[in-house]
Amino acid sequence: MKDYYKILGVKHSASQAEIKKAYRLLAVAYHPDKNNGDKASEDRFKEISESYIILGDFAKRNAYDYTAGHQKNYRGQNIEAGKPTPITYLLLFKRIKDKVLHANGNVDKNNLFKVVDDLLTDDTIGFLIRVQDIATNNLIIDEILTCCIFLEGSLKASLYIKLKKLANGDVRFTEKVTLLNKQTDYITIKPTANSNEESLSKASVIMFVVFLLFFIVLIVVAGTRL
């Protein structure tokens, strides 16, 4: 994972104003128009722009920090953040999913919900629907549905409402959620009688079930379309 803070030359605790200032200075210094089309400068400019797209927006920065393990001790308000694409959001949600899958079963459910919920705003959903990159939107939905396996009750229901809106009438979303809920109802992880006895860890079981569930969902949903 790229270190966007390092690329912009700021600390992890930098304010939004400091990030914006660093971006502007670097963007001017490495802008292709000022470097006679130098390839190295052009590549550097692209990295700088990519870093600001993520760190320049509060919700995207929050999601990035969550997946990178940085302390979320910054303050600030949302500001204009360049031009993100559906892939930008897909990568962020994928990183969040990967983070929880490798957390050894130690997932802060409230924290996970807040990160996903803050990133999946109505504005974000509206943007993703307008762009009409249906394939990417479906991948985003799958990443978030995986995260929802670690949530319960009202938290999961709240995200389902947003995902249904993002699905924009696609009946496959309802089928996925229905199948996923039916399968997760059967998930139980029983403690072993002997603590010294070798067994799969809770995290390993969860990861196995997650991937198994989505194979089942994809096969069944694909079968209904044949």
PDB file of C-alpha atoms in Angstrom:
ATOM      1  CA  MET A   1       0.000   0.000   0.000  1.00  0.00           C
ATOM      2  CA  LYS A   2       1.317   3.445  -0.923  1.00  0.00           C
ATOM      3  CA  ASP A   3       2.122   5.818   1.911  1.00  0.00           C
ATOM      4  CA  TYR A   4       0.172   8.887   0.822  1.00  0.00           C
ATOM      5  CA  TYR A   5       1.415  10.891   3.789  1.00  0.00           C
ATOM      6  CA  LYS A   6       5.018  10.258   2.768  1.00  0.00           C
ATOM      7  CA  ILE A   7       4.280  11.196  -0.840  1.00  0.00           C
ATOM      8  CA  LEU A   8       2.876  14.566   0.274  1.00  0.00           C
ATOM      9  CA  GLY A   9       5.601  14.976   2.891  1.00  0.00           C
ATOM     10  CA  VAL A  10       3.237  15.442   5.836  1.00  0.00           C
ATOM     11  CA  LYS A  11       2.779  13.729   9.202  1.00  0.00           C
ATOM     12  CA  HIS A  12      -0.051  11.293   9.863  1.00  0.00           C
ATOM     13  CA  SER A  13      -1.456  13.835  12.321  1.00  0.00           C
ATOM     14  CA  ALA A  14      -1.444  16.662   9.750  1.00  0.00           C
ATOM     15  CA  SER A  15      -4.554  18.832   9.549  1.00  0.00           C
ATOM     16  CA  GLN A  16      -6.626  19.020   6.367  1.00  0.00           C
ATOM     17  CA  ALA A  17      -5.258  22.529   5.806  1.00  0.00           C
ATOM     18  CA  GLU A  18      -1.665  21.258   6.042  1.00  0.00           C
ATOM     19  CA  ILE A  19      -2.407  18.488   3.569  1.00  0.00           C
ATOM     20  CA  LYS A  20      -3.985  20.934   1.145  1.00  0.00           C
ATOM     21  CA  LYS A  21      -0.999  23.295   1.409  1.00  0.00           C
ATOM     22  CA  ALA A  22       1.499  20.468   0.826  1.00  0.00           C
ATOM     23  CA  TYR A  23      -0.470  19.271  -2.190  1.00  0.00           C
ATOM     24  CA  ARG A  24      -0.568  22.713  -3.791  1.00  0.00           C
ATOM     25  CA  LEU A  25       3.172  23.264  -3.364  1.00  0.00           C
ATOM     26  CA  LEU A  26       4.063  19.861  -4.795  1.00  0.00           C
ATOM     27  CA  ALA A  27       1.518  20.101  -7.612  1.00  0.00           C
ATOM     28  CA  VAL A  28       3.057  23.379  -8.762  1.00  0.00           C
ATOM     29  CA  ALA A  29       6.605  22.031  -8.518  1.00  0.00           C
ATOM     30  CA  TYR A  30       5.913  18.821 -10.438  1.00  0.00           C
ATOM     31  CA  HIS A  31       3.243  19.964 -12.887  1.00  0.00           C
ATOM     32  CA  PRO A  32       4.057  18.590 -16.377  1.00  0.00           C
ATOM     33  CA  ASP A  33       3.656  22.043 -17.957  1.00  0.00           C
ATOM     34  CA  LYS A  34       6.569  23.307 -15.860  1.00  0.00           C
ATOM     35  CA  ASN A  35       8.855  20.340 -16.487  1.00  0.00           C
ATOM     36  CA  ASN A  36       8.889  20.139 -20.287  1.00  0.00           C
ATOM     37  CA  GLY A  37       7.067  16.822 -20.324  1.00  0.00           C
ATOM     38  CA  ASP A  38       9.652  15.089 -18.135  1.00  0.00           C
ATOM     39  CA  LYS A  39       8.379  11.527 -17.523  1.00  0.00           C
ATOM     40  CA  ALA A  40       9.666  11.313 -13.945  1.00  0.00           C
ATOM     41  CA  SER A  41       7.973  14.599 -13.047  1.00  0.00           C
ATOM     42  CA  GLU A  42       4.756  13.455 -14.704  1.00  0.00           C
ATOM     43  CA  ASP A  43       4.741  10.205 -12.706  1.00  0.00           C
ATOM     44  CA  ARG A  44       5.481  12.128  -9.513  1.00  0.00           C
ATOM     45  CA  PHE A  45       2.616  14.530 -10.268  1.00  0.00           C
ATOM     46  CA  LYS A  46       0.221  11.592 -10.699  1.00  0.00           C
ATOM     47  CA  GLU A  47       1.264  10.174  -7.310  1.00  0.00           C
ATOM     48  CA  ILE A  48       0.775  13.562  -5.677  1.00  0.00           C
ATOM     49  CA  SER A  49      -2.695  13.918  -7.215  1.00  0.00           C
ATOM     50  CA  GLU A  50      -3.668  10.384  -6.181  1.00  0.00           C
ATOM     51  CA  SER A  51      -2.511  11.071  -2.625  1.00  0.00           C
ATOM     52  CA  TYR A  52      -4.576  14.238  -2.388  1.00  0.00           C
ATOM     53  CA  ILE A  53      -7.695  12.547  -3.764  1.00  0.00           C
ATOM     54  CA  ILE A  54      -7.542  10.236  -0.730  1.00  0.00           C
ATOM     55  CA  LEU A  55      -6.114  12.431   2.034  1.00  0.00           C
ATOM     56  CA  GLY A  56      -7.864  15.621   0.927  1.00  0.00           C
ATOM     57  CA  ASP A  57     -11.276  14.177   1.764  1.00  0.00           C
ATOM     58  CA  PHE A  58     -12.188  13.414   5.386  1.00  0.00           C
ATOM     59  CA  ALA A  59     -14.095  10.166   4.755  1.00  0.00           C
ATOM     60  CA  LYS A  60     -11.570   8.758   2.277  1.00  0.00           C
ATOM     61  CA  ARG A  61      -8.733   9.662   4.624  1.00  0.00           C
ATOM     62  CA  ASN A  62     -10.555   7.996   7.502  1.00  0.00           C
ATOM     63  CA  ALA A  63     -10.957   4.798   5.469  1.00  0.00           C
ATOM     64  CA  TYR A  64      -7.310   4.895   4.360  1.00  0.00           C
ATOM     65  CA  ASP A  65      -6.085   5.394   7.935  1.00  0.00           C
ATOM     66  CA  TYR A  66      -8.277   2.523   9.128  1.00  0.00           C
ATOM     67  CA  THR A  67      -6.768   0.112   6.602  1.00  0.00           C
ATOM     68  CA  ALA A  68      -3.205   1.381   7.066  1.00  0.00           C
ATOM     69  CA  GLY A  69      -3.375   1.208  10.862  1.00  0.00           C
ATOM     70  CA  HIS A  70      -2.719   4.929  11.401  1.00  0.00           C
ATOM     71  CA  GLN A  71      -4.103   6.712  14.453  1.00  0.00           C
ATOM     72  CA  LYS A  72      -7.268   8.636  13.633  1.00  0.00           C
ATOM     73  CA  ASN A  73      -6.408  11.704  15.677  1.00  0.00           C
ATOM     74  CA  TYR A  74      -6.820  14.328  12.998  1.00  0.00           C
ATOM     75  CA  ARG A  75      -9.582  16.902  12.772  1.00  0.00           C
ATOM     76  CA  GLY A  76     -11.169  18.735   9.912  1.00  0.00           C
ATOM     77  CA  GLN A  77     -14.125  19.102   7.608  1.00  0.00           C
ATOM     78  CA  ASN A  78     -14.774  17.723   4.163  1.00  0.00           C
ATOM     79  CA  ILE A  79     -13.141  19.733   1.421  1.00  0.00           C
ATOM     80  CA  GLU A  80     -12.947  19.566  -2.354  1.00  0.00           C
ATOM     81  CA  ALA A  81     -10.900  16.478  -3.077  1.00  0.00           C
ATOM     82  CA  GLY A  82     -10.024  16.207  -6.751  1.00  0.00           C
ATOM     83  CA  LYS A  83     -11.689  13.700  -9.026  1.00  0.00           C
ATOM     84  CA  PRO A  84     -12.140  10.230  -7.528  1.00  0.00           C
ATOM     85  CA  THR A  85     -13.391   7.367  -9.701  1.00  0.00           C
ATOM     86  CA  PRO A  86     -15.473   4.285  -8.875  1.00  0.00           C
ATOM     87  CA  ILE A  87     -12.185   2.356  -8.724  1.00  0.00           C
ATOM     88  CA  THR A  88     -10.997   4.748  -5.987  1.00  0.00           C
ATOM     89  CA  TYR A  89     -13.926   3.697  -3.808  1.00  0.00           C
ATOM     90  CA  LEU A  90     -13.578   0.025  -4.744  1.00  0.00           C
ATOM     91  CA  LEU A  91      -9.944  -0.006  -3.599  1.00  0.00           C
ATOM     92  CA  LEU A  92     -10.839   1.692  -0.319  1.00  0.00           C
ATOM     93  CA  PHE A  93     -13.637  -0.754   0.476  1.00  0.00           C
ATOM     94  CA  LYS A  94     -11.416  -3.672  -0.555  1.00  0.00           C
ATOM     95  CA  ARG A  95      -8.722  -2.483   1.852  1.00  0.00           C
ATOM     96  CA  ILE A  96     -11.293  -2.226   4.643  1.00  0.00           C
ATOM     97  CA  LYS A  97     -12.467  -5.774   3.904  1.00  0.00           C
ATOM     98  CA  ASP A  98      -8.893  -7.097   3.822  1.00  0.00           C
ATOM     99  CA  LYS A  99      -8.218  -5.363   7.131  1.00  0.00           C
ATOM    100  CA  VAL A 100     -11.064  -7.107   8.947  1.00  0.00           C
ATOM    101  CA  LEU A 101     -10.343 -10.475   7.344  1.00  0.00           C
ATOM    102  CA  HIS A 102      -6.807 -10.346   8.710  1.00  0.00           C
ATOM    103  CA  ALA A 103      -7.717  -9.022  12.163  1.00  0.00           C
ATOM    104  CA  ASN A 104      -7.522 -12.481  13.779  1.00  0.00           C
ATOM    105  CA  GLY A 105     -11.186 -12.204  14.736  1.00  0.00           C
ATOM    106  CA  ASN A 106     -10.622  -8.992  16.713  1.00  0.00           C
ATOM    107  CA  VAL A 107     -12.959  -6.593  14.926  1.00  0.00           C
ATOM    108  CA  ASP A 108     -14.325  -3.447  16.544  1.00  0.00           C
ATOM    109  CA  LYS A 109     -17.832  -3.582  15.074  1.00  0.00           C
ATOM    110  CA  ASN A 110     -18.739   0.012  15.856  1.00  0.00           C
ATOM    111  CA  ASN A 111     -15.494   1.301  14.382  1.00  0.00           C
ATOM    112  CA  LEU A 112     -15.905  -0.841  11.262  1.00  0.00           C
ATOM    113  CA  PHE A 113     -19.456   0.399  10.779  1.00  0.00           C
ATOM    114  CA  LYS A 114     -18.456   4.045  11.184  1.00  0.00           C
ATOM    115  CA  VAL A 115     -15.654   3.808   8.628  1.00  0.00           C
ATOM    116  CA  VAL A 116     -17.863   2.134   6.008  1.00  0.00           C
ATOM    117  CA  ASP A 117     -20.901   4.301   6.756  1.00  0.00           C
ATOM    118  CA  ASP A 118     -18.917   7.552   6.591  1.00  0.00           C
ATOM    119  CA  LEU A 119     -17.447   6.570   3.227  1.00  0.00           C
ATOM    120  CA  LEU A 120     -20.701   5.310   1.716  1.00  0.00           C
ATOM    121  CA  THR A 121     -22.524   8.643   1.885  1.00  0.00           C
ATOM    122  CA  ASP A 122     -25.561   9.604  -0.186  1.00  0.00           C
ATOM    123  CA  ASP A 123     -23.267  11.782  -2.307  1.00  0.00           C
ATOM    124  CA  THR A 124     -20.948   8.834  -2.921  1.00  0.00           C
ATOM    125  CA  ILE A 125     -23.857   6.572  -3.840  1.00  0.00           C
ATOM    126  CA  GLY A 126     -25.265   9.229  -6.172  1.00  0.00           C
ATOM    127  CA  PHE A 127     -21.879   9.633  -7.854  1.00  0.00           C
ATOM    128  CA  LEU A 128     -21.435   5.882  -8.350  1.00  0.00           C
ATOM    129  CA  ILE A 129     -24.918   5.543  -9.843  1.00  0.00           C
ATOM    130  CA  ARG A 130     -24.400   8.501 -12.203  1.00  0.00           C
ATOM    131  CA  VAL A 131     -21.128   7.124 -13.554  1.00  0.00           C
ATOM    132  CA  GLN A 132     -22.944   3.848 -14.345  1.00  0.00           C
ATOM    133  CA  ASP A 133     -19.914   1.603 -13.929  1.00  0.00           C
ATOM    134  CA  ILE A 134     -22.188  -1.280 -12.973  1.00  0.00           C
ATOM    135  CA  ALA A 135     -19.422  -3.889 -12.804  1.00  0.00           C
ATOM    136  CA  THR A 136     -17.391  -1.819 -10.344  1.00  0.00           C
ATOM    137  CA  ASN A 137     -20.489  -0.966  -8.300  1.00  0.00           C
ATOM    138  CA  ASN A 138     -21.285  -4.675  -7.961  1.00  0.00           C
ATOM    139  CA  LEU A 139     -17.739  -5.331  -6.753  1.00  0.00           C
ATOM    140  CA  ILE A 140     -18.095  -2.511  -4.208  1.00  0.00           C
ATOM    141  CA  ILE A 141     -21.344  -4.062  -2.975  1.00  0.00           C
ATOM    142  CA  ASP A 142     -19.630  -7.448  -2.592  1.00  0.00           C
ATOM    143  CA  GLU A 143     -16.764  -5.925  -0.589  1.00  0.00           C
ATOM    144  CA  ILE A 144     -19.185  -4.188   1.784  1.00  0.00           C
ATOM    145  CA  LEU A 145     -21.399  -7.267   2.117  1.00  0.00           C
ATOM    146  CA  THR A 146     -18.318  -9.164   3.273  1.00  0.00           C
ATOM    147  CA  CYS A 147     -17.707  -6.484   5.912  1.00  0.00           C
ATOM    148  CA  CYS A 148     -21.363  -6.782   6.974  1.00  0.00           C
ATOM    149  CA  ILE A 149     -20.750 -10.380   8.037  1.00  0.00           C
ATOM    150  CA  PHE A 150     -18.861  -8.939  11.006  1.00  0.00           C
ATOM    151  CA  LEU A 151     -21.736  -6.615  11.956  1.00  0.00           C
ATOM    152  CA  GLU A 152     -25.003  -7.289  13.723  1.00  0.00           C
ATOM    153  CA  GLY A 153     -28.547  -5.968  13.997  1.00  0.00           C
ATOM    154  CA  SER A 154     -29.192  -2.323  13.231  1.00  0.00           C
ATOM    155  CA  LEU A 155     -25.636  -1.667  12.026  1.00  0.00           C
ATOM    156  CA  LYS A 156     -25.914  -4.291   9.310  1.00  0.00           C
ATOM    157  CA  ALA A 157     -29.466  -3.218   8.426  1.00  0.00           C
ATOM    158  CA  SER A 158     -28.366   0.403   8.045  1.00  0.00           C
ATOM    159  CA  LEU A 159     -25.691  -0.532   5.506  1.00  0.00           C
ATOM    160  CA  TYR A 160     -28.087  -2.861   3.669  1.00  0.00           C
ATOM    161  CA  ILE A 161     -30.382   0.115   3.062  1.00  0.00           C
ATOM    162  CA  LYS A 162     -27.515   2.066   1.504  1.00  0.00           C
ATOM    163  CA  LEU A 163     -26.359  -0.905  -0.561  1.00  0.00           C
ATOM    164  CA  LYS A 164     -29.879  -1.435  -1.877  1.00  0.00           C
ATOM    165  CA  LYS A 165     -29.842   2.164  -3.077  1.00  0.00           C
ATOM    166  CA  LEU A 166     -26.459   1.628  -4.738  1.00  0.00           C
ATOM    167  CA  ALA A 167     -27.762  -1.554  -6.401  1.00  0.00           C
ATOM    168  CA  ASN A 168     -30.243   0.747  -8.161  1.00  0.00           C
ATOM    169  CA  GLY A 169     -32.930  -1.868  -8.760  1.00  0.00           C
ATOM    170  CA  ASP A 170     -30.627  -4.819  -9.471  1.00  0.00           C
ATOM    171  CA  VAL A 171     -32.538  -7.853  -8.144  1.00  0.00           C
ATOM    172  CA  ARG A 172     -29.273  -9.759  -7.691  1.00  0.00           C
ATOM    173  CA  PHE A 173     -28.519  -7.599  -4.656  1.00  0.00           C
ATOM    174  CA  THR A 174     -31.644  -8.831  -2.850  1.00  0.00           C
ATOM    175  CA  GLU A 175     -30.780 -12.406  -3.771  1.00  0.00           C
ATOM    176  CA  LYS A 176     -27.251 -12.021  -2.423  1.00  0.00           C
ATOM    177  CA  VAL A 177     -28.432 -10.555   0.873  1.00  0.00           C
ATOM    178  CA  THR A 178     -31.114 -13.223   1.337  1.00  0.00           C
ATOM    179  CA  LEU A 179     -28.714 -16.079   0.647  1.00  0.00           C
ATOM    180  CA  LEU A 180     -25.982 -14.538   2.755  1.00  0.00           C
ATOM    181  CA  ASN A 181     -28.264 -14.108   5.766  1.00  0.00           C
ATOM    182  CA  LYS A 182     -29.541 -17.679   5.494  1.00  0.00           C
ATOM    183  CA  GLN A 183     -26.023 -19.083   5.390  1.00  0.00           C
ATOM    184  CA  THR A 184     -24.589 -16.919   8.177  1.00  0.00           C
ATOM    185  CA  ASP A 185     -27.394 -18.060  10.490  1.00  0.00           C
ATOM    186  CA  TYR A 186     -25.665 -21.445  10.560  1.00  0.00           C
ATOM    187  CA  ILE A 187     -22.244 -20.110  11.523  1.00  0.00           C
ATOM    188  CA  THR A 188     -21.238 -21.210  15.011  1.00  0.00           C
ATOM    189  CA  ILE A 189     -17.760 -21.332  16.470  1.00  0.00           C
ATOM    190  CA  LYS A 190     -17.653 -23.660  19.448  1.00  0.00           C
ATOM    191  CA  PRO A 191     -14.874 -23.432  22.059  1.00  0.00           C
ATOM    192  CA  THR A 192     -12.684 -26.494  22.481  1.00  0.00           C
ATOM    193  CA  ALA A 193     -12.728 -28.407  25.740  1.00  0.00           C
ATOM    194  CA  ASN A 194      -8.936 -28.503  25.886  1.00  0.00           C
ATOM    195  CA  SER A 195      -7.163 -25.181  25.423  1.00  0.00           C
ATOM    196  CA  ASN A 196      -3.997 -27.044  24.375  1.00  0.00           C
ATOM    197  CA  GLU A 197      -5.826 -28.904  21.674  1.00  0.00           C
ATOM    198  CA  GLU A 198      -4.927 -27.769  18.165  1.00  0.00           C
ATOM    199  CA  SER A 199      -7.829 -26.221  16.255  1.00  0.00           C
ATOM    200  CA  LEU A 200      -8.613 -23.621  13.686  1.00  0.00           C
ATOM    201  CA  SER A 201      -8.583 -20.090  15.028  1.00  0.00           C
ATOM    202  CA  LYS A 202     -11.762 -18.052  15.009  1.00  0.00           C
ATOM    203  CA  ALA A 203     -10.277 -15.803  12.346  1.00  0.00           C
ATOM    204  CA  SER A 204      -9.459 -18.756  10.080  1.00  0.00           C
ATOM    205  CA  VAL A 205     -12.986 -20.104  10.397  1.00  0.00           C
ATOM    206  CA  ILE A 206     -14.491 -16.722   9.603  1.00  0.00           C
ATOM    207  CA  MET A 207     -12.268 -16.258   6.551  1.00  0.00           C
ATOM    208  CA  PHE A 208     -13.129 -19.732   5.279  1.00  0.00           C
ATOM    209  CA  VAL A 209     -16.852 -19.132   5.735  1.00  0.00           C
ATOM    210  CA  VAL A 210     -16.693 -15.714   4.062  1.00  0.00           C
ATOM    211  CA  PHE A 211     -15.150 -17.078   0.894  1.00  0.00           C
ATOM    212  CA  LEU A 212     -17.363 -20.163   0.924  1.00  0.00           C
ATOM    213  CA  LEU A 213     -20.477 -18.019   1.237  1.00  0.00           C
ATOM    214  CA  PHE A 214     -19.589 -15.857  -1.702  1.00  0.00           C
ATOM    215  CA  PHE A 215     -18.810 -18.839  -3.892  1.00  0.00           C
ATOM    216  CA  ILE A 216     -22.273 -20.165  -3.025  1.00  0.00           C
ATOM    217  CA  VAL A 217     -23.904 -16.796  -3.687  1.00  0.00           C
ATOM    218  CA  LEU A 218     -22.177 -16.327  -7.031  1.00  0.00           C
ATOM    219  CA  ILE A 219     -23.010 -19.841  -8.207  1.00  0.00           C
ATOM    220  CA  VAL A 220     -26.695 -19.625  -7.218  1.00  0.00           C
ATOM    221  CA  VAL A 221     -27.184 -16.115  -8.589  1.00  0.00           C
ATOM    222  CA  ALA A 222     -25.466 -17.037 -11.844  1.00  0.00           C
ATOM    223  CA  GLY A 223     -27.662 -20.118 -12.084  1.00  0.00           C
ATOM    224  CA  THR A 224     -30.844 -18.074 -11.812  1.00  0.00           C
ATOM    225  CA  ARG A 225     -29.751 -16.047 -14.846  1.00  0.00           C
ATOM    226  CA  LEU A 226     -29.130 -19.027 -17.142  1.00  0.00           C
TER     227      LEU A 226
END
